[in-house]
XYZ file of C-alpha atoms in Angstrom:
656
model
C 0.041 -0.097 -0.001
C 2.942 2.331 0.721
C 4.715 1.521 -2.560
C 1.624 2.173 -4.471
C 1.312 5.562 -2.798
C 5.161 6.343 -3.413
C 4.521 5.171 -7.137
C 1.683 7.917 -7.714
C 2.227 9.940 -10.721
C 0.465 13.348 -10.324
C 1.969 15.326 -13.196
C -1.128 15.020 -15.607
C -4.054 15.417 -12.990
C -3.515 18.539 -11.315
C -4.830 21.750 -13.223
C -2.203 24.080 -11.212
C 1.194 24.264 -9.311
C -1.370 25.018 -6.279
C -3.281 21.755 -6.844
C 0.141 19.772 -7.245
C 1.707 21.256 -4.144
C -1.430 20.210 -2.168
C -1.897 16.805 -3.727
C 1.913 15.945 -3.136
C 1.474 17.057 0.576
C -1.350 14.815 1.075
C 0.166 12.038 -0.696
C 3.288 12.393 1.489
C 1.042 12.525 4.605
C -0.558 9.122 3.120
C 3.200 7.784 2.888
C 3.966 8.695 6.233
C 0.718 7.357 7.985
C 1.649 3.993 6.092
C 4.869 3.285 7.996
C 5.794 -0.095 9.441
C 6.131 -0.669 12.868
C 8.495 -3.247 13.623
C 7.131 -4.894 16.582
C 3.290 -4.045 15.617
C 1.623 -6.777 14.065
C -1.031 -5.468 11.307
C -3.913 -7.893 12.908
C -4.497 -8.855 16.098
C -8.022 -10.720 15.948
C -10.427 -12.362 13.758
C -14.117 -12.576 14.060
C -16.040 -15.385 12.351
C -19.624 -13.946 11.660
C -22.536 -16.482 11.727
C -24.056 -14.418 8.770
C -22.801 -11.973 6.852
C -23.286 -8.357 8.425
C -26.083 -6.618 7.335
C -27.543 -9.680 5.167
C -30.751 -11.335 5.909
C -30.281 -14.114 8.459
C -32.404 -16.541 6.759
C -31.790 -20.349 7.148
C -28.723 -21.366 5.668
C -26.855 -17.752 5.170
C -23.363 -17.761 4.820
C -21.190 -16.224 7.352
C -18.066 -14.194 6.917
C -14.748 -13.884 8.496
C -12.510 -10.426 9.148
C -9.338 -9.934 10.430
C -9.228 -6.982 12.564
C -6.184 -4.932 12.915
C -4.893 -1.292 13.746
C -5.039 -0.172 10.538
C -7.106 -1.216 7.421
C -5.080 -3.076 4.790
C -6.044 -4.018 1.208
C -4.398 -6.188 -1.339
C -3.579 -5.264 -5.045
C -6.913 -5.535 -6.180
C -8.503 -3.071 -3.367
C -10.032 -6.002 -1.334
C -9.739 -5.568 2.450
C -7.437 -7.904 3.956
C -7.434 -6.413 7.398
C -10.427 -4.219 8.770
C -9.765 -1.210 10.842
C -10.552 -1.667 14.484
C -12.827 1.533 14.417
C -15.163 0.007 11.827
C -18.597 -0.994 12.785
C -18.060 -4.280 11.793
C -14.970 -5.032 14.136
C -17.176 -3.748 17.104
C -18.029 -7.224 18.220
C -14.297 -7.991 18.841
C -14.708 -5.721 21.954
C -18.341 -5.727 22.830
C -19.399 -9.324 22.211
C -19.741 -12.022 24.981
C -21.177 -15.294 25.760
C -24.676 -13.462 27.023
C -24.596 -11.538 23.936
C -22.466 -13.127 20.928
C -23.545 -10.558 18.370
C -23.877 -12.852 15.748
C -20.130 -14.122 16.323
C -19.453 -17.846 15.954
C -15.866 -17.395 16.723
C -13.778 -14.551 18.109
C -10.025 -15.124 17.907
C -7.219 -13.418 19.716
C -3.520 -13.513 18.231
C -0.630 -13.096 20.477
C 2.833 -11.543 19.271
C 6.529 -11.463 20.440
C 8.406 -8.422 18.498
C 5.811 -8.574 15.819
C 5.665 -12.299 15.226
C 2.719 -14.452 15.805
C 3.578 -16.866 18.881
C 0.019 -17.794 20.083
C -3.608 -17.773 19.447
C -6.637 -18.103 21.501
C -10.373 -19.016 20.293
C -13.909 -17.965 21.883
C -16.742 -19.980 20.595
C -19.286 -17.343 21.738
C -22.399 -18.709 20.130
C -21.638 -22.633 21.576
C -23.625 -23.007 24.703
C -21.181 -25.840 25.793
C -18.434 -23.757 25.923
C -18.029 -22.085 29.323
C -17.126 -18.439 29.458
C -13.154 -17.939 30.477
C -10.733 -15.006 31.034
C -8.597 -14.616 28.360
C -5.023 -15.268 28.961
C -3.561 -13.568 26.044
C -5.625 -10.568 26.976
C -3.987 -10.772 30.410
C -0.707 -11.220 29.162
C -1.014 -8.182 26.959
C -2.108 -6.056 29.555
C 0.615 -7.108 31.738
C 3.435 -6.805 29.311
C 6.415 -4.880 30.039
C 6.224 -0.818 29.569
C 9.489 -0.174 27.544
C 9.654 3.422 25.874
C 6.646 5.743 25.336
C 3.016 4.924 25.826
C 1.364 2.766 23.243
C -2.031 1.982 21.865
C -4.458 -0.503 23.411
C -6.405 -1.424 20.405
C -5.996 -5.130 20.954
C -7.100 -4.823 24.811
C -9.956 -2.483 24.581
C -12.775 -3.532 27.173
C -16.327 -3.099 26.654
C -16.673 -0.252 28.997
C -13.902 1.628 27.276
C -15.145 0.818 24.068
C -18.636 2.635 24.605
C -16.700 5.742 25.625
C -14.181 5.524 22.498
C -17.417 4.954 20.167
C -19.382 7.852 21.458
C -20.643 10.327 19.133
C -18.810 13.621 18.031
C -21.599 15.945 19.125
C -21.534 15.474 22.871
C -18.854 15.905 25.598
C -17.873 13.235 27.475
C -15.915 13.413 31.006
C -14.313 10.308 32.170
C -13.266 9.918 35.845
C -10.788 7.047 36.124
C -8.500 6.169 38.787
C -4.756 5.074 38.282
C -4.514 2.267 35.465
C -8.026 2.322 34.293
C -6.924 3.484 31.102
C -8.399 6.938 30.734
C -5.524 8.446 28.663
C -5.652 5.632 26.255
C -9.430 5.799 26.132
C -9.172 9.491 25.447
C -6.542 9.259 22.808
C -8.447 5.989 21.094
C -11.802 8.501 21.130
C -10.111 11.080 18.981
C -8.705 8.128 16.479
C -12.453 6.926 16.156
C -13.641 10.331 15.568
C -11.146 10.876 12.933
C -12.491 7.920 11.510
C -15.973 8.560 11.583
C -16.063 12.216 10.963
C -12.673 13.057 9.073
C -13.944 15.600 6.651
C -15.456 17.524 9.275
C -12.753 17.465 11.589
C -10.128 17.870 9.035
C -11.743 21.397 8.453
C -12.046 22.154 12.153
C -9.081 20.398 13.914
C -8.379 18.315 16.931
C -6.172 19.117 19.856
C -5.044 17.037 22.764
C -4.042 19.053 25.811
C -1.844 17.418 28.296
C -0.246 18.562 31.827
C 3.281 19.067 30.928
C 5.748 18.658 28.107
C 6.843 15.317 29.651
C 3.488 13.840 29.348
C 2.958 15.133 25.917
C 6.208 13.497 24.813
C 5.116 10.013 26.499
C 1.847 9.926 24.504
C 2.809 11.483 21.423
C 3.547 8.078 19.420
C -0.435 6.808 20.114
C -1.956 8.635 17.320
C 0.701 8.319 14.913
C 0.782 4.596 15.053
C -2.974 4.398 14.489
C -2.274 6.344 11.378
C -3.422 9.616 12.525
C -0.680 12.352 12.277
C -2.995 15.555 12.095
C -3.824 15.964 15.922
C -2.051 18.971 17.582
C -0.657 18.462 21.087
C -0.226 21.454 23.579
C -0.357 22.478 27.280
C -2.802 24.892 28.523
C 0.324 27.356 29.454
C 0.852 26.842 25.328
C -2.627 27.567 24.589
C -2.402 30.848 26.160
C 0.973 32.463 25.903
C 0.080 34.152 22.650
C 3.783 35.469 22.476
C 3.912 36.178 26.223
C 7.079 35.264 28.155
C 6.150 33.485 31.632
C 8.929 34.483 33.860
C 7.275 34.974 37.075
C 5.485 32.981 39.815
C 2.541 33.642 42.271
C 2.097 32.156 45.716
C -0.454 29.774 46.250
C -3.322 32.315 47.679
C -2.590 34.627 44.325
C -2.658 31.778 42.053
C -5.999 30.408 43.514
C -7.614 33.833 43.075
C -6.561 34.340 39.664
C -7.692 30.969 38.561
C -11.229 31.825 40.126
C -13.850 32.384 37.605
C -14.981 35.537 39.550
C -12.179 37.187 37.523
C -14.146 36.520 34.438
C -16.651 39.193 35.414
C -13.701 41.621 36.647
C -12.210 41.392 33.429
C -15.411 42.009 31.369
C -16.350 45.207 33.699
C -12.817 46.465 33.105
C -12.897 45.971 29.366
C -16.446 47.574 28.512
C -15.655 50.434 31.152
C -13.906 51.761 28.171
C -16.918 52.747 26.465
C -18.080 56.195 27.231
C -21.515 57.626 26.149
C -21.219 60.777 23.334
C -21.704 63.960 24.612
C -21.508 65.611 20.974
C -23.492 65.019 17.835
C -21.176 63.486 14.581
C -20.909 66.105 11.748
C -20.411 64.361 8.852
C -19.281 66.460 5.471
C -20.097 65.157 2.106
C -19.363 67.624 -0.593
C -21.451 70.668 -0.106
C -23.828 68.612 2.488
C -23.724 68.377 6.224
C -25.112 65.481 7.933
C -25.836 65.543 11.594
C -26.076 62.943 14.032
C -27.341 63.644 17.172
C -25.867 62.479 20.511
C -28.609 60.899 21.765
C -29.250 58.826 18.581
C -25.639 57.624 18.853
C -26.128 56.569 22.356
C -29.099 54.512 21.307
C -26.644 52.750 18.811
C -23.916 52.318 21.529
C -26.642 50.926 24.170
C -28.114 48.641 21.692
C -24.538 47.041 20.898
C -23.923 46.806 24.521
C -27.148 44.851 25.051
C -26.559 42.312 22.285
C -23.430 40.973 24.300
C -21.341 40.820 21.337
C -17.440 40.730 21.595
C -15.994 44.335 22.568
C -13.939 44.356 19.148
C -16.862 43.189 16.907
C -19.060 45.851 18.499
C -16.471 48.507 17.758
C -16.370 47.531 14.324
C -19.796 47.584 13.950
C -20.270 51.138 15.223
C -19.038 53.265 12.410
C -21.693 51.038 10.041
C -24.350 51.765 12.328
C -23.382 55.532 12.414
C -22.892 55.726 8.795
C -26.295 53.745 8.070
C -28.013 56.787 10.555
C -26.722 59.464 7.849
C -27.575 57.299 4.777
C -31.437 57.317 6.197
C -30.951 60.812 6.406
C -29.676 61.129 2.937
C -32.657 58.844 1.582
C -35.114 61.456 3.348
C -33.616 64.255 1.340
C -34.254 62.360 -1.806
C -30.410 61.135 -2.533
C -30.028 57.200 -3.521
C -26.701 56.119 -1.758
C -25.501 52.636 -2.053
C -23.240 50.577 -0.126
C -20.039 52.266 -1.358
C -21.401 55.398 0.165
C -22.195 53.726 3.434
C -18.389 52.517 3.676
C -17.271 55.811 2.678
C -19.156 57.623 5.444
C -17.707 54.610 8.052
C -14.349 55.799 7.232
C -14.971 59.437 7.739
C -12.642 61.401 9.661
C -15.551 62.666 11.945
C -16.878 58.932 12.334
C -13.506 57.494 13.278
C -13.011 60.370 15.923
C -16.186 59.509 17.126
C -15.817 55.843 17.551
C -12.335 56.421 18.902
C -13.647 58.326 21.558
C -16.729 56.471 22.539
C -15.565 52.841 21.992
C -11.541 52.998 22.111
C -9.338 49.849 21.265
C -8.365 47.689 24.174
C -4.921 45.998 24.690
C -5.892 42.950 26.627
C -2.167 42.443 28.186
C -2.187 46.500 29.097
C -5.750 46.125 30.773
C -4.819 43.180 33.026
C -1.269 44.948 33.863
C -3.305 47.849 35.032
C -5.570 45.520 36.892
C -2.692 43.991 38.750
C -0.620 47.274 39.763
C -3.609 50.233 39.998
C -5.452 49.639 43.293
C -8.129 52.158 42.387
C -8.505 50.819 38.845
C -8.886 46.936 40.589
C -11.095 48.407 43.370
C -13.762 50.128 40.767
C -14.102 46.926 38.510
C -13.907 44.020 41.544
C -16.517 45.746 43.693
C -18.940 43.451 44.789
C -16.846 40.508 43.532
C -13.480 40.546 45.363
C -13.343 41.917 48.914
C -10.288 44.152 50.188
C -8.230 41.503 51.251
C -8.412 39.529 48.043
C -7.904 42.602 45.943
C -4.603 42.847 47.745
C -3.582 39.391 47.432
C -3.557 39.515 43.502
C -2.127 43.230 43.318
C 1.474 43.208 42.624
C 3.800 44.642 45.288
C 5.916 46.806 42.867
C 4.734 49.050 39.813
C 5.861 47.941 36.188
C 6.817 50.057 33.514
C 5.308 48.183 30.485
C 4.003 44.952 29.421
C 7.232 43.580 28.171
C 9.066 44.537 31.375
C 6.388 42.572 33.543
C 7.066 39.283 35.230
C 4.023 37.634 34.114
C 2.826 34.327 36.006
C 0.957 31.476 34.341
C -2.004 32.517 35.907
C -1.696 35.982 34.739
C -1.372 34.415 30.895
C -4.922 32.936 31.378
C -6.304 36.184 32.581
C -4.638 37.981 29.473
C -6.409 35.105 27.361
C -9.654 35.934 29.082
C -9.218 39.505 28.372
C -8.328 38.737 24.662
C -11.539 36.607 24.281
C -13.536 39.382 25.317
C -12.260 41.997 22.578
C -12.226 39.156 19.779
C -13.733 35.751 19.639
C -11.263 32.686 20.036
C -11.146 30.192 17.136
C -13.050 27.005 18.062
C -11.793 23.473 17.108
C -13.910 20.663 16.237
C -12.695 18.469 19.320
C -10.328 18.790 22.210
C -9.334 16.251 24.601
C -8.245 17.397 27.991
C -6.185 15.071 29.987
C -5.380 15.279 33.770
C -8.257 17.927 33.839
C -8.305 17.588 37.706
C -5.391 20.431 38.150
C -7.151 22.979 36.241
C -8.452 26.161 37.799
C -11.853 27.266 36.312
C -10.128 30.146 34.494
C -7.832 27.603 32.883
C -11.197 25.174 32.106
C -12.740 28.633 30.606
C -9.399 29.051 28.068
C -10.150 25.459 27.027
C -13.823 25.655 26.517
C -13.118 28.665 24.301
C -10.894 26.397 22.135
C -13.997 24.085 21.728
C -16.918 26.462 21.873
C -18.550 25.241 18.752
C -17.170 21.865 18.995
C -16.956 19.118 21.829
C -14.374 17.644 24.279
C -13.340 14.755 26.229
C -12.384 15.424 29.602
C -10.268 12.853 31.590
C -9.032 13.125 35.095
C -9.174 11.594 38.669
C -10.220 14.048 41.464
C -8.140 11.957 43.902
C -4.958 12.854 41.796
C -5.664 16.890 42.044
C -2.328 18.032 43.005
C -2.910 21.890 42.741
C -4.224 24.199 45.502
C -7.248 25.016 43.020
C -8.047 21.447 41.942
C -11.358 20.416 41.103
C -13.650 19.524 43.659
C -16.534 18.152 41.001
C -16.983 17.339 37.510
C -20.273 18.798 37.394
C -18.552 22.048 38.364
C -15.459 21.677 35.818
C -18.084 21.051 32.832
C -19.818 24.400 33.720
C -16.705 26.336 33.612
C -15.753 24.345 30.318
C -18.831 25.846 29.008
C -20.332 21.853 28.462
C -22.472 21.545 31.447
C -24.470 19.016 29.319
C -21.652 16.823 29.115
C -22.011 12.995 30.236
C -19.795 11.744 33.034
C -18.227 8.429 32.988
C -16.479 6.540 35.260
C -13.632 3.719 34.861
C -13.160 1.429 38.058
C -11.586 -1.398 36.775
C -7.853 -1.215 36.854
C -5.517 -2.839 34.292
C -2.365 -1.127 35.190
C -1.749 -1.191 38.712
C -1.085 -4.618 40.371
C -3.638 -5.322 43.197
C -1.531 -4.915 46.324
C 0.068 -1.533 45.159
C -3.653 -0.146 44.299
C -4.485 -1.597 47.855
C -2.069 -0.033 49.666
C -2.432 3.430 47.837
C -6.357 3.480 48.393
C -5.590 3.885 52.010
C -5.411 7.608 51.016
C -8.673 7.826 49.502
C -10.866 8.649 52.368
C -8.316 11.465 53.152
C -8.061 12.732 49.774
C -11.363 12.361 48.037
C -13.953 10.709 50.217
C -16.749 8.982 48.502
C -14.882 8.112 45.496
C -14.789 4.638 44.202
C -11.565 2.620 44.750
C -9.972 1.189 41.722
C -10.630 -2.684 41.585
C -7.489 -4.306 39.886
C -8.517 -7.097 37.410
C -4.886 -8.256 36.984
C -4.374 -11.814 37.647
C -0.775 -11.271 38.742
C -0.844 -9.465 42.355
C 2.416 -7.723 41.269
C 5.644 -7.429 43.600
C 5.408 -4.819 46.567
C 7.470 -4.063 49.338
C 8.106 -1.074 52.025
C 11.421 -1.045 53.804
C 13.432 1.281 55.804
C 16.314 2.962 53.793
C 18.646 4.981 56.023
C 20.838 6.099 53.275
C 20.987 6.830 49.584
C 22.853 3.818 48.792
C 20.196 1.696 49.799
C 17.579 3.752 47.479
C 20.047 2.918 44.813
C 20.331 -0.910 45.847
C 16.377 -1.040 45.632
C 16.691 0.410 42.101
C 19.387 -2.250 41.165
C 17.386 -4.915 42.457
C 14.275 -3.741 40.347
C 16.841 -3.427 37.157
C 17.256 -6.910 37.231
C 13.841 -7.691 35.986
C 12.328 -6.797 32.216
C 11.099 -3.490 31.486
C 11.397 0.163 32.968
C 12.104 1.356 36.291
C 11.170 4.698 37.911
C 12.976 6.342 40.980
C 10.140 8.904 42.144
C 11.184 11.194 44.660
C 10.265 14.621 46.339
C 11.447 17.203 43.825
C 14.078 18.501 46.712
C 15.610 14.798 46.933
C 16.216 14.538 43.154
C 19.785 15.993 43.115
C 20.926 13.858 45.820
C 19.632 10.726 44.254
C 21.002 11.947 40.955
C 24.657 11.971 42.558
C 24.131 8.719 44.249
C 23.136 6.943 40.905
C 26.109 8.706 38.996
C 28.341 7.583 41.862
C 27.003 3.953 41.449
C 27.604 4.233 37.759
C 23.811 3.731 36.877
C 22.648 5.721 34.021
C 19.430 7.185 34.123
C 16.944 9.492 32.091
C 14.546 12.437 32.822
C 10.834 12.033 32.553
C 9.568 11.367 29.216
C 12.708 10.597 27.472
C 12.285 7.019 25.758
C 14.337 4.205 27.495
C 16.989 1.820 25.710
C 18.171 -1.356 26.390
C 21.251 0.225 28.108
C 19.158 2.629 30.010
C 15.829 1.648 31.698
C 15.960 3.968 34.711
C 13.897 7.159 35.149
C 14.779 9.536 37.885
C 11.222 11.455 38.385
C 10.435 14.469 40.274
C 7.200 13.630 42.259
C 5.813 16.855 40.569
C 5.889 15.308 36.951
C 5.107 11.823 37.921
C 1.271 12.142 36.876
C 0.103 10.332 33.805
C 3.781 8.412 33.798
C 3.971 4.674 34.124
C 6.701 2.506 34.751
C 6.972 -1.594 35.094
C 9.041 -0.987 38.312
C 8.842 1.648 40.763
C 11.204 2.861 43.600
C 9.295 5.784 45.876
C 11.769 7.300 47.933
C 10.581 8.981 51.338
C 6.684 9.362 50.748
C 6.422 12.012 53.878
C 9.168 14.029 51.676
C 6.499 14.147 49.120
C 3.776 14.985 51.121
C 6.142 17.712 52.786
C 6.865 19.424 49.334
C 3.172 20.389 48.860
C 1.623 23.601 50.409
C -0.857 21.569 52.228
C -1.175 18.214 53.819
C -4.347 17.227 51.472
C -2.545 18.067 47.964
C 0.535 16.566 49.521
C -1.319 13.229 50.105
C -2.687 13.469 46.747
C 0.899 13.859 45.129
C 1.909 10.853 47.186
C -1.196 8.677 45.764
C 0.068 9.820 42.229
C 3.534 8.539 43.062
C 2.287 5.496 44.535
C 0.251 4.263 41.373
C 2.862 4.649 38.857
C 4.046 0.911 38.835
C 2.850 -1.698 36.563
C 4.498 -4.561 37.946
C 5.952 -4.078 41.160
C 6.831 -1.215 43.754
C 9.382 -0.473 46.620
C 8.702 2.052 49.131
C 11.908 3.211 50.821
C 11.947 5.653 53.905
C 14.476 6.760 56.557
C 11.592 9.196 57.941
C 8.435 7.652 59.327
C 5.629 6.903 56.967
C 2.429 9.479 56.770
C 0.263 7.983 59.537
C -2.778 7.483 56.900
C -0.195 4.658 55.539
C 0.565 3.058 58.834
C -0.975 -0.025 59.670
């Protein structure tokens, strides 16, 4: 298929060089999407239908066989050999069961090692004599060692995951899922499914995956390309709102929480529209020998009507000269003239009209506006009255005056405020679909920023309330969806854990009553309980020894520690001659250990983990609840085994 695409000759099929460029680029993308993955098979399953799908199921009607794979594969004649996992005919591979066989006589799973078939397993779903059994190949695939970046899960998608993956484009879905439930994979596979089912629409409107940090995005960046989807962009929230602004400053927790509060949106809206002033004088337009006078009260009516319509500040400002010009044209028509649109445009560009618009509805620079709010106590007091009290206003005010926007040390929260102000002035471009991962860590204002990027589209929101590690972490998904502008979104919960071993998730779940009361604990469905040990380690040498012990196993190992402990541990690893990587860097056969600051552990996974000093992880956060949530994240990164090392006493909630 790739060779066919490479051999295409487009010389005689394009009308001009523009068409040729576009077609050549499309062919290039097609060739890229057909790249071979050496250790990834083209198919992983087979379905034998009792009857041909869609055909009349009359007595004696013949069945049909389909091979299911990551990609659609056809032969030289164009006949399908492998069916894309997203096609409707593939759905029973994930949903069929003994209770509901979905007209499937046989479901076969193939086992692979380095891309070669090494095993297969059959289920005769419509045979009442065969009892339902757990798939050994499915368990092996789920428990396979993690080396390198995140990979697709098309061979192991579970029925409850498949329902979310195949949900429609029109609605927003919020997925609450504990550690190891596959919520990130489900979100990425939903994008792949939507691109398959609505390719033309999403090609026009665009798709975006938003992650918590660059390390996380690097970790997941190969999942969609492996499924042939190359057009999905990835970004962090900070990337979205930066707009060329350099973020050099930081806020203390209290200021960051207030700046992220949804009430700030109303403060900004007041401050923007406060620039509008009612006219005190009429507008006099001179055309040739005639003068046309638009009285102040008539202009005021126009201004108030534009304000009442609630359109963007900038759009209203652009409409105002046309509305004034229209008032002049009405007078011209009454006097017997017959002006057309060209005359109206000319009047709208008249110096008197432009001067009036500048005085009544002046342009607003969003960054300058936010700078004034944060540095001018009187200006903030006027627009925050009844919204923020005096203490709250003092909390967000900068201590020192700043000369200009360029010299200001903007924080990440400030950038979100500027983005909000920019949207009040001019509407933000909306995409067709946005996936927001690790959403529980977003502030209300950050949710609003993301919501603007999918205001006319839909979203997939992924997160775990128990893993919220910011002072402004989400309290409920209903609240989050409201800030996102998607109050009608459907909330789904994944509670079956495929990644974290039973003993590890049971230990970590001791924290749940303290960090997320009422949340359903994850129930591991893995048959292998995994390796788990808690041991004292008085020196860093003992921590290094634990790493060496785990590195004897196949797969990746992560050493997770409080951020402040990372330099000391790095020094100890170097002294012991053990190479290590930073989060997001791809493991190799020689280097399989990653040193992970606890603040960057979210969303990552390793076959084996050494967690250093749990109490230090807790103490590294501004409050105990946030610290315990950070610890919960760190405890649940292991796929096969976890060693907890500590010199200081363990947190009381883990004791016993």
